[in-house]
Amino acid sequence: MSSSSHSLPDTPTLPNTHSGIPTRLLDKAKRAKTLIWQGRKVAASQIPRTEPTLPQGISRSTFNKAISEITQTLGAENVELNDKPAVDNGWYMEHPNTHDMMHVTDADALVASAVVYPSSTAEVQAIVLWANKHRMPIFPISMGRNLGYGGAAPRVRGSIVIDLGKRMSQILSIDPDDYTCLVEPGVSFYALYEAIQAKGYTHIWIDTPDLGGGSVIGNTLDRGVGYTPYGDHWAVHSGLEVVLPTGEIVRTGMGALPGSNTWQSFPYGFGPIQDGLFSQSNLGIVTKMGLALMPNPGGHESFMYAFASPADLAPLIEIIRPLRIANILENVAQVRSAEQTIAVQGRPKTDFYSGPGMLPDEVVAREVAKLPCGPCAWVYYGMAYGPPHIRQYKLDIIHREFTQIPNARRVDPSTIPRDNYFWSRNNIAAGVPDLEELLWCNWTPNGSHVAFSPVSPIRGRDAEALVKLARERRQEYGVEMFPAFCVGLREMHLIVEIVFDKTIPEARTAAMGCLRAMIEDAAALGYGEYRTHLALMDQVASTYSWNDGALMKLNERLKDALDPNGILAAGKSGIWPKRYRGRGWEMGVGKEGVEGDGVEPEAGGVRL
Ligand code: EUG
C-alpha cells in the first residue's frame, strides 16, 4: 500500500456500488482517505491465514461439505471463503466485511470463516435452513459500518457472515404523498438521499446520522441517532419483513395483512407488537423495513454557541432540558468538548503537542482559541426549522436562555469558513448525509475508535457525573477520548469516543480496560448503555440485572423458542443460545478471550 496520496485509487461511488460515496462527496472522500493514509505509520498489518478460521463444533469436513452445498444454492460468486491473509486496513468507505476494521480485540479474534451474499428474502431463508441443518453459526450484517461497535465482525469466531447489503440494496418505494419509504438492508443514507433528490422530491427530507454510509436498516435496528426532528430512527420505522431463525418469513404491523395499504404508515398493526424482538437482537434477520420521511420544514438555520468554562456544562444541560421537551430545541443537540472540536480538523495530536498522554489544558485552550468557536470548553450545535419568522421566535428564546450562562457566545455562522466542521453539522441537521465525522480518528496513527455510550436524564448533575467518571478513567488508563452529548427529548446519550492506535496491543488493552471500568462505574451510579461494542455486550447486558436478571431470562426463553439450534448471531446483546450457555463464552472483566469451551453437541439440536 502506497503512502503517497497521489496514487490513492478513487473511492467507489454510487450507483456503481451500493456502498459507494455520492459523487457530490468525492472531494471529501479523497481528503479523508489521504489523511488516513498519511497517518498510517505501518503498512497495513497482515492477519496471517491460509484456511478459514472454523467455528467451534464444526469440523473441517462438515464445513467443506456445508460450503459446497450453499455454493450450489447461491452460486460460486456469492460465497467467499475467508482463507487468505487479511489485510487489516481499509477505511470507512472501503472496509472489510470479514472482521472489525477498528478492532479493539486482537485483529484475528472476531472473524468470519466465510461471507455469503443472498439476493432475496428467499435466499436468506435458504441460508437459515442450511445453517440449521449444519448447526453453522451465522451472523447477518447489512453493510458492516457499525464502527465503534464492532463493524462487520461476528461475535462467534468463525461464523458465516451474511452480507445482506451487497445484493439486496433496492429502495422498494418512496411515497411522495405519505412521506414514507420501504428499503432493503443495502440502502445507505447516502443512497436514500440521492434517490430522493434524483426524483426531484424537494418536499421530502430524510434523517441521517453523523456519517451517511451506514445502512438505514442496520442503523435503525441498532437504534442509532440522527439530527433532524426525525432523529430517533427506531421511533419512526414502520413495518419489518423478517426471516426467523427457523426459516419462516414474517411481516410485522400492517404487513401481516395480505394486500395491506398501510404497512409504512401505521406501525402497530393488530395484536402484540413484535418489532422490538428484532432490534439489537438475534431473533431474526430483517430483509425489509419501512420508515417515515420528514416534510421539508420550509427553511432551516444552524446555530452554534460556545461556553467558556468546563463548569458551564451543568447549567447548560439544565437550560436545554425544558427547551428540548417543549420542542424549542427541535433536534438532537450535540454538546461537544473543546478537545473533539480540535481533533475533528483531522490533524494528528502531534501537530499540537509532542509530549506523552493527553493534551494539557493550556494546549487545549490555546488551540481551540484559534477556531471559529473561540476559547471555550463546550460547543453547542443546533438547528432551528421553518420559515424565518418561525425560526426567529425560537432562536430568540434560545439566545435569551443560553446567554444566562456567563460568557456564553453565539458564533455568527456568516463568520465561519465554509470548510469548517460547523457546515458539516449544518448538512447533517438538514438531513444531508455527510462525511467528516471520523476525521478525529487521525488523532493517533492507525487511528481507530470505540464508543462508551451511557444514557442519562437531561440533568446537569448527571452530565457532570458522567464526564467526571470518564475523565478519571481516562487518566488512569492513559487513553485519548472525546466526549459529546446527544440530547434527545427526555434523556441524553453521552458518546465517549476512545481513539487508539489499533496496531499497538497495549493501546487496545488500555481502551478495553477503560471501557470496562466506565461501564462498571456508570452502572453503580444507575446509568446503562444504549448500545455497545460486540466485545462489551456481555458486560453491558449483565448490568441490566433487575430482579435476578429477569430480562435476560426472558431473552433466553425467547432465544430458545425461536432459535432452538442457536445458529443466529449467538452472543449478540449478551444473549447466548442454550448450546453455548455455561461454557464460558461471556466476555467481561478479566475475561477477554472471545471464545468459550465448545458448544453442546448435535444431540441437543432440533431437526426442522
Ligand atoms: C455518535 C457516535 C456513536 C453513537 C451516536 C453518536 C456520534 C459521534 C459511535 O457511536 O452511538 C460524534
XYZ file of C-alpha atoms and ligand atoms in Angstrom:
620
model
C 0.000 0.000 0.000
C 1.474 3.305 -1.013
C 1.654 6.108 1.490
C 1.504 8.680 -1.276
C -1.844 10.345 -1.688
C -1.250 10.801 -5.410
C -1.571 7.105 -6.107
C -4.632 6.538 -3.925
C -7.363 4.994 -6.023
C -10.680 6.824 -6.086
C -13.376 5.859 -3.649
C -16.104 3.704 -5.211
C -19.210 5.730 -5.981
C -22.964 5.368 -6.110
C -24.533 3.952 -8.173
C -21.571 1.800 -9.258
C -21.734 0.118 -5.896
C -24.477 0.146 -3.277
C -21.902 1.070 -0.615
C -20.311 3.903 -2.597
C -19.912 7.593 -1.914
C -22.212 10.044 -3.714
C -20.177 11.882 -6.332
C -21.019 15.193 -4.620
C -18.844 13.981 -1.705
C -15.891 12.640 -3.713
C -13.620 15.504 -2.694
C -14.368 14.934 0.968
C -13.722 11.223 0.494
C -10.406 11.990 -1.154
C -9.396 14.260 1.698
C -10.456 11.787 4.391
C -8.655 8.951 2.676
C -5.487 10.963 2.145
C -5.337 11.954 5.821
C -5.829 8.342 6.910
C -3.104 7.061 4.589
C -0.767 9.801 5.818
C -1.436 8.685 9.397
C -0.530 5.068 8.718
C 2.782 4.606 10.386
C 2.978 0.950 9.451
C 1.979 -0.657 6.221
C -1.338 -2.405 6.602
C -0.801 -5.213 9.069
C -1.455 -8.698 7.788
C -3.574 -11.220 9.603
C -1.855 -14.485 8.649
C -4.332 -17.068 7.404
C -4.258 -19.895 4.892
C -7.597 -21.522 5.621
C -10.851 -20.305 7.163
C -10.989 -19.995 10.939
C -13.679 -22.518 11.815
C -16.333 -22.071 14.465
C -16.192 -24.412 17.442
C -18.273 -27.522 16.922
C -17.774 -27.570 13.129
C -15.187 -29.955 11.714
C -13.240 -29.095 8.588
C -15.120 -31.799 6.666
C -18.541 -30.584 7.825
C -17.509 -27.070 6.915
C -16.336 -28.032 3.445
C -19.463 -30.068 2.797
C -21.704 -27.257 4.020
C -19.860 -24.682 1.919
C -20.187 -26.736 -1.223
C -23.903 -27.084 -0.531
C -24.513 -23.345 -0.049
C -22.383 -22.673 -3.124
C -24.857 -24.784 -5.099
C -27.690 -22.642 -3.782
C -26.168 -19.178 -4.152
C -23.627 -19.628 -6.927
C -19.849 -19.671 -6.515
C -19.563 -15.922 -6.921
C -21.775 -15.400 -3.874
C -19.795 -17.473 -1.402
C -16.389 -16.164 -0.349
C -14.089 -18.108 1.923
C -12.022 -16.070 4.354
C -8.925 -18.145 3.629
C -6.306 -15.607 2.639
C -4.117 -13.357 4.765
C -6.368 -10.452 5.621
C -5.035 -7.005 5.064
C -6.070 -5.170 8.169
C -6.708 -1.824 6.607
C -9.419 -0.056 4.727
C -11.373 2.911 5.905
C -14.985 3.928 6.418
C -15.932 3.750 2.741
C -13.840 0.697 1.824
C -13.836 -1.666 4.749
C -13.532 -5.424 5.213
C -16.680 -7.495 5.792
C -14.834 -10.357 7.498
C -13.758 -8.587 10.697
C -13.790 -5.292 12.587
C -11.551 -2.838 10.785
C -11.255 -0.885 14.042
C -10.693 -3.879 16.240
C -10.253 -3.252 19.957
C -9.664 -7.002 20.379
C -6.866 -8.833 18.569
C -7.291 -8.353 14.822
C -7.985 -12.033 14.341
C -10.327 -12.619 17.295
C -13.744 -11.758 15.873
C -13.535 -13.078 12.310
C -15.754 -14.748 9.744
C -14.918 -18.095 8.134
C -16.798 -17.072 5.002
C -19.130 -14.413 3.674
C -22.288 -15.208 1.705
C -24.326 -12.827 -0.436
C -28.055 -13.555 -0.736
C -30.067 -11.739 -3.393
C -33.552 -12.154 -1.921
C -35.551 -12.940 1.166
C -35.993 -16.460 -0.214
C -32.222 -16.876 -0.371
C -31.869 -15.585 3.197
C -34.411 -18.230 4.151
C -32.371 -20.876 2.313
C -29.231 -19.793 4.188
C -31.025 -20.014 7.526
C -32.326 -23.524 6.760
C -28.833 -24.546 5.652
C -27.356 -23.150 8.888
C -29.851 -25.180 10.934
C -29.007 -28.335 9.033
C -25.283 -27.979 9.731
C -25.521 -26.143 13.082
C -23.493 -23.437 11.401
C -23.236 -20.112 13.263
C -24.364 -17.249 11.026
C -24.100 -13.507 11.575
C -26.036 -11.058 9.379
C -24.731 -7.612 8.558
C -26.465 -5.010 6.451
C -23.405 -3.082 5.293
C -20.938 -3.647 8.147
C -20.479 0.014 9.029
C -21.363 -0.231 12.698
C -17.993 1.306 13.505
C -17.239 1.906 17.150
C -19.440 -1.087 17.957
C -17.769 -3.921 16.025
C -18.101 -3.011 12.355
C -18.805 -6.105 10.276
C -17.395 -8.598 12.778
C -19.356 -11.595 14.039
C -19.437 -12.278 17.796
C -18.772 -16.017 17.363
C -15.360 -16.581 15.818
C -15.629 -18.440 12.529
C -19.272 -17.556 11.882
C -20.553 -17.248 8.339
C -21.228 -13.563 7.793
C -24.340 -12.929 5.711
C -23.666 -9.706 3.821
C -27.255 -8.708 3.096
C -26.474 -5.350 1.574
C -24.458 -6.257 -1.490
C -27.302 -7.794 -3.492
C -30.311 -6.531 -1.522
C -29.972 -2.798 -1.956
C -33.233 -1.741 -3.544
C -35.295 1.208 -2.455
C -38.616 -0.575 -2.897
C -40.737 2.539 -2.572
C -40.645 6.224 -1.822
C -44.162 7.527 -1.329
C -44.186 11.280 -2.028
C -47.680 11.751 -0.588
C -47.415 9.739 2.619
C -43.716 10.637 3.177
C -42.634 7.039 3.720
C -40.201 4.610 2.194
C -39.502 0.881 2.135
C -35.891 -0.231 1.889
C -33.644 -3.284 1.790
C -30.556 -3.765 4.003
C -28.069 -2.437 1.438
C -29.623 1.023 1.200
C -27.348 3.599 2.832
C -28.413 7.041 3.999
C -26.369 8.352 1.074
C -28.308 6.212 -1.394
C -31.714 7.101 0.036
C -30.899 10.808 -0.018
C -29.593 10.704 -3.599
C -32.627 8.735 -4.797
C -34.981 11.332 -3.322
C -33.027 14.146 -4.984
C -32.992 12.259 -8.292
C -36.771 12.015 -8.196
C -36.980 15.761 -7.620
C -38.807 15.310 -4.320
C -37.588 18.536 -2.771
C -40.516 18.421 -0.357
C -39.074 15.318 1.344
C -36.213 15.149 3.825
C -34.522 12.126 5.277
C -32.754 11.925 8.617
C -29.076 10.996 8.682
C -26.572 10.002 11.386
C -23.195 11.791 11.639
C -21.943 9.631 8.759
C -24.169 8.672 5.844
C -22.533 5.470 4.616
C -24.330 3.153 7.017
C -27.366 1.036 6.234
C -30.699 2.659 7.014
C -31.942 -0.711 8.282
C -28.737 -1.535 10.182
C -28.617 1.827 11.930
C -32.305 1.760 12.804
C -32.153 -1.781 14.201
C -29.195 -0.762 16.373
C -31.261 2.275 17.468
C -28.883 4.840 16.007
C -29.220 8.592 16.310
C -29.754 11.317 13.708
C -30.071 15.063 13.939
C -33.326 16.231 12.387
C -36.585 16.101 14.365
C -36.854 12.518 12.998
C -33.541 11.573 14.615
C -34.866 8.618 16.617
C -34.889 6.214 13.679
C -36.429 3.299 15.534
C -39.296 5.541 16.668
C -40.176 6.412 13.066
C -39.799 2.997 11.463
C -42.969 1.267 10.298
C -43.064 -2.364 9.286
C -40.439 -5.098 9.099
C -40.028 -8.179 6.963
C -38.101 -10.760 8.945
C -36.650 -14.215 8.348
C -36.888 -16.096 11.626
C -34.034 -18.365 12.804
C -36.082 -21.406 11.757
C -36.740 -20.021 8.295
C -40.309 -18.669 8.483
C -40.852 -15.268 6.886
C -42.911 -12.761 8.861
C -44.130 -9.245 8.177
C -44.871 -7.116 11.231
C -47.518 -4.427 11.741
C -49.928 -3.925 8.852
C -47.637 -6.018 6.648
C -49.281 -9.122 8.105
C -52.483 -8.284 6.232
C -52.241 -9.511 2.631
C -52.619 -6.580 0.260
C -52.258 -4.080 3.094
C -52.002 -0.442 2.001
C -50.779 0.966 5.332
C -47.650 -1.092 6.087
C -45.439 2.015 6.086
C -47.941 4.401 7.629
C -49.338 2.543 10.678
C -46.553 0.830 12.603
C -48.651 -1.124 15.087
C -50.981 -3.425 13.128
C -53.039 -5.693 15.350
C -52.096 -7.652 18.416
C -48.780 -7.683 20.256
C -46.082 -5.511 18.682
C -43.211 -7.817 17.789
C -40.867 -5.309 16.160
C -38.770 -4.860 19.285
C -37.777 -8.519 19.142
C -35.732 -7.734 16.047
C -33.862 -4.661 17.293
C -30.375 -5.173 18.821
C -31.320 -8.824 18.841
C -30.520 -12.231 17.443
C -34.079 -13.398 16.869
C -34.469 -12.665 13.171
C -32.928 -11.253 10.008
C -34.635 -8.106 8.785
C -34.869 -8.015 4.985
C -37.203 -5.029 4.509
C -38.105 -2.042 6.651
C -40.426 0.911 6.292
C -39.508 4.358 7.554
C -41.286 7.702 7.855
C -39.713 10.603 5.985
C -39.878 14.227 7.066
C -41.573 17.070 5.239
C -39.180 19.825 4.225
C -39.810 22.357 7.003
C -39.567 25.306 4.630
C -36.315 26.673 5.933
C -33.575 25.871 8.392
C -30.812 27.648 10.223
C -27.871 26.223 12.147
C -26.597 27.887 15.259
C -23.556 27.380 17.431
C -22.852 28.586 20.952
C -19.543 28.392 22.768
C -19.350 28.039 26.540
C -16.232 29.267 28.268
C -15.805 27.077 31.305
C -15.942 23.320 31.960
C -18.289 24.245 34.825
C -20.804 25.660 32.308
C -21.822 22.134 31.284
C -24.229 21.551 34.187
C -26.183 24.825 33.911
C -26.286 24.445 30.123
C -27.823 20.989 30.361
C -30.407 22.343 32.838
C -31.295 25.062 30.340
C -31.505 22.570 27.463
C -33.977 20.189 29.165
C -37.160 22.288 29.200
C -36.375 23.792 25.784
C -35.861 20.345 24.309
C -39.035 18.880 25.832
C -41.020 21.903 24.629
C -39.530 21.468 21.150
C -37.990 24.952 21.102
C -34.761 22.998 20.615
C -36.078 20.821 17.796
C -33.304 18.393 17.000
C -30.912 16.131 18.871
C -28.459 18.655 20.225
C -24.774 17.944 20.170
C -22.788 19.384 23.018
C -19.162 18.764 22.174
C -15.932 19.100 24.077
C -13.203 21.522 23.046
C -10.873 18.538 22.531
C -13.142 16.949 19.929
C -13.581 20.291 18.212
C -9.801 20.460 17.851
C -9.498 16.851 16.718
C -12.253 16.995 14.085
C -9.924 19.086 11.960
C -8.380 15.724 11.088
C -4.880 16.622 12.248
C -2.808 14.314 14.460
C -2.251 15.115 18.109
C 1.435 15.579 17.414
C 0.606 18.718 15.407
C -0.387 20.316 18.691
C 1.634 18.580 21.369
C 4.642 16.292 21.358
C 4.552 15.176 24.968
C 3.103 11.899 26.197
C -0.552 11.439 27.147
C -3.490 13.777 26.685
C -3.277 17.408 25.647
C -2.591 19.584 28.688
C -5.387 22.068 29.459
C -3.324 25.012 28.304
C -2.743 23.426 24.890
C -6.481 22.746 24.531
C -7.178 26.367 25.449
C -4.551 27.673 23.020
C -5.728 25.521 20.084
C -9.484 25.925 20.491
C -8.981 29.693 20.641
C -7.754 29.541 17.030
C -11.033 28.009 15.793
C -14.307 29.759 14.874
C -15.827 28.742 18.223
C -13.113 30.708 20.019
C -11.870 29.977 23.536
C -14.288 27.534 25.143
C -14.773 24.245 26.970
C -18.039 23.143 25.295
C -19.724 23.871 21.964
C -23.464 23.519 21.250
C -24.551 22.685 17.685
C -28.254 23.005 16.878
C -30.705 23.933 14.175
C -33.963 25.881 14.010
C -36.518 24.778 11.396
C -39.275 26.550 9.489
C -39.715 29.862 7.709
C -37.755 32.857 9.021
C -40.348 34.254 11.443
C -40.942 30.833 12.990
C -37.209 30.245 13.364
C -36.621 33.669 14.828
C -39.228 33.119 17.522
C -37.365 30.018 18.696
C -33.859 31.405 18.185
C -34.687 34.419 20.361
C -35.794 32.197 23.225
C -32.708 30.012 22.818
C -30.439 33.049 22.805
C -32.058 34.521 25.890
C -31.761 31.243 27.780
C -28.246 30.240 26.664
C -26.772 33.668 27.399
C -27.823 33.392 31.023
C -24.563 31.487 31.302
C -21.737 33.980 31.850
C -19.569 34.449 28.762
C -21.778 32.257 26.567
C -21.228 33.335 22.973
C -23.298 32.810 19.844
C -20.957 32.334 16.900
C -22.310 34.083 13.819
C -22.415 31.469 11.018
C -21.582 34.130 8.433
C -18.127 34.391 10.052
C -17.423 30.657 9.855
C -15.269 29.458 6.927
C -17.026 27.082 4.544
C -14.586 24.267 5.236
C -15.226 24.341 8.978
C -16.911 21.350 10.629
C -19.860 23.619 11.555
C -21.104 23.318 7.967
C -20.967 19.557 8.152
C -23.235 19.699 11.207
C -25.424 22.063 9.212
C -25.775 19.437 6.466
C -26.497 16.640 8.906
C -29.148 18.558 10.849
C -30.818 19.293 7.480
C -30.835 15.598 6.529
C -27.982 15.868 4.013
C -25.643 12.904 4.657
C -22.012 13.914 5.012
C -18.521 12.503 5.578
C -16.431 14.376 8.124
C -17.124 12.830 11.482
C -14.331 10.286 11.610
C -11.622 12.859 10.972
C -10.831 12.791 14.695
C -9.602 9.205 14.224
C -6.463 10.731 12.719
C -5.565 11.891 16.223
C -3.365 8.808 16.586
C -1.535 6.859 13.868
C -3.658 3.937 12.622
C -6.482 5.654 14.461
C -9.484 3.600 15.465
C -12.400 4.303 17.738
C -14.670 2.505 20.136
C -17.571 4.095 21.974
C -18.869 4.191 25.547
C -22.487 5.301 25.236
C -24.379 5.720 28.519
C -27.895 7.156 28.734
C -28.844 9.613 31.458
C -31.535 12.091 32.399
C -31.040 15.579 30.940
C -29.673 16.968 34.165
C -26.600 18.968 34.959
C -25.562 16.682 37.774
C -25.762 13.615 35.534
C -23.706 15.266 32.809
C -21.092 16.206 35.396
C -21.036 12.762 36.995
C -20.547 11.014 33.648
C -17.851 13.377 32.418
C -16.068 13.070 35.764
C -16.066 9.278 35.716
C -14.884 9.215 32.094
C -12.081 11.708 32.720
C -10.901 9.862 35.843
C -10.731 6.576 33.981
C -9.082 8.312 31.035
C -6.311 9.459 33.370
C -5.965 6.049 34.972
C -5.751 4.133 31.670
C -3.910 6.795 29.693
C -6.315 6.733 26.754
C -7.365 9.518 24.409
C -11.091 10.242 24.458
C -13.622 12.706 23.100
C -16.950 13.158 24.892
C -20.072 14.537 23.169
C -23.643 14.679 24.444
C -26.515 13.862 22.086
C -29.601 15.270 23.777
C -32.858 13.512 22.957
C -36.290 14.516 24.186
C -36.219 13.244 27.757
C -32.796 11.639 28.022
C -29.369 12.162 26.609
C -26.748 9.790 25.241
C -23.216 10.645 26.207
C -20.955 9.320 23.452
C -17.394 8.955 24.703
C -15.217 8.032 21.759
C -11.912 6.408 22.703
C -9.359 6.808 19.912
C -6.468 4.366 19.815
C -3.748 3.010 17.564
C -5.083 -0.438 16.697
C -1.607 -1.746 15.830
C -0.384 -1.297 19.431
C -1.635 -4.148 21.653
C -1.143 -2.077 24.822
C -3.313 0.687 23.364
C -6.105 -1.800 22.673
C -5.795 -3.274 26.162
C -5.927 0.197 27.705
C -9.033 1.065 25.675
C -10.783 -2.146 26.737
C -9.780 -1.702 30.375
C -11.053 1.857 30.367
C -14.348 0.853 28.712
C -14.962 -1.963 31.178
C -14.214 0.319 34.125
C -16.528 3.042 32.802
C -19.362 0.547 32.259
C -18.990 -0.633 35.866
C -18.746 2.889 37.257
C -21.777 4.001 35.280
C -23.896 1.034 36.368
C -23.024 1.683 40.006
C -24.466 5.194 39.551
C -27.613 3.968 37.760
C -26.553 4.592 34.146
C -26.756 1.975 31.377
C -25.522 1.958 27.792
C -27.948 2.383 24.883
C -25.723 0.420 22.507
C -22.323 -1.189 22.705
C -19.431 -2.965 21.007
C -19.602 -6.735 20.419
C -16.824 -7.335 22.942
C -18.721 -5.420 25.637
C -22.217 -6.806 25.094
C -21.994 -9.452 27.820
C -20.865 -6.900 30.355
C -23.467 -4.312 29.409
C -26.214 -6.955 29.385
C -25.142 -8.024 32.879
C -25.792 -4.508 34.183
C -29.470 -4.811 33.178
C -29.953 -7.277 36.025
C -33.034 -6.110 37.918
C -34.983 -8.855 39.731
C -32.315 -11.503 39.476
C -31.666 -10.981 35.782
C -35.337 -11.322 34.814
C -34.859 -9.546 31.482
C -32.039 -11.834 30.359
C -34.068 -14.876 31.463
C -36.881 -13.673 29.233
C -34.437 -13.038 26.366
C -33.053 -16.543 26.761
C -36.531 -18.103 26.744
C -37.326 -16.239 23.550
C -33.988 -17.264 22.051
C -34.582 -20.929 22.900
C -38.098 -20.840 21.472
C -37.251 -19.039 18.241
C -33.745 -20.373 17.584
C -33.610 -23.880 19.070
C -30.353 -24.721 17.319
C -28.732 -21.448 18.331
C -27.463 -20.626 14.855
C -28.251 -16.914 14.620
C -25.794 -14.307 15.936
C -25.082 -16.128 19.185
C -23.954 -13.740 21.898
C -25.431 -10.630 20.284
C -26.548 -8.277 23.053
C -25.244 -10.857 25.530
C -27.950 -13.364 24.569
C -26.446 -16.827 24.229
C -28.367 -19.779 22.856
C -28.751 -22.881 25.018
C -25.943 -24.725 23.233
C -23.434 -22.078 24.329
C -24.624 -21.383 27.856
C -22.484 -22.286 30.861
C -19.407 -22.794 28.687
C -17.638 -19.519 29.345
C -18.477 -17.659 26.149
C -19.213 -14.433 28.001
C -16.543 -11.760 27.883
C -16.024 -9.420 30.802
C -13.608 -8.006 33.330
C -10.620 -10.373 33.335
C -12.052 -12.474 30.502
C -11.103 -11.009 27.137
C -10.979 -14.311 25.240
C -13.802 -14.244 22.704
C -14.406 -17.990 22.693
C -15.841 -20.385 25.231
C -15.326 -24.073 25.725
C -17.223 -25.506 22.774
C -20.927 -25.889 22.161
C -23.392 -28.552 23.206
C -23.081 -31.318 20.617
C -25.570 -32.233 17.915
C -27.782 -34.272 20.242
C -29.123 -31.087 21.781
C -30.395 -29.838 18.443
C -33.719 -29.780 16.692
C -34.336 -31.043 13.159
C -36.501 -28.639 11.250
C -22.191 9.214 17.607
C -21.431 8.065 17.633
C -21.994 6.903 18.099
C -23.314 6.905 18.530
C -24.072 8.046 18.484
C -23.498 9.206 18.023
C -21.621 10.476 17.196
C -20.344 10.772 17.388
C -20.091 5.533 17.672
O -21.339 5.718 18.187
O -23.841 5.746 19.007
C -19.820 12.114 17.286
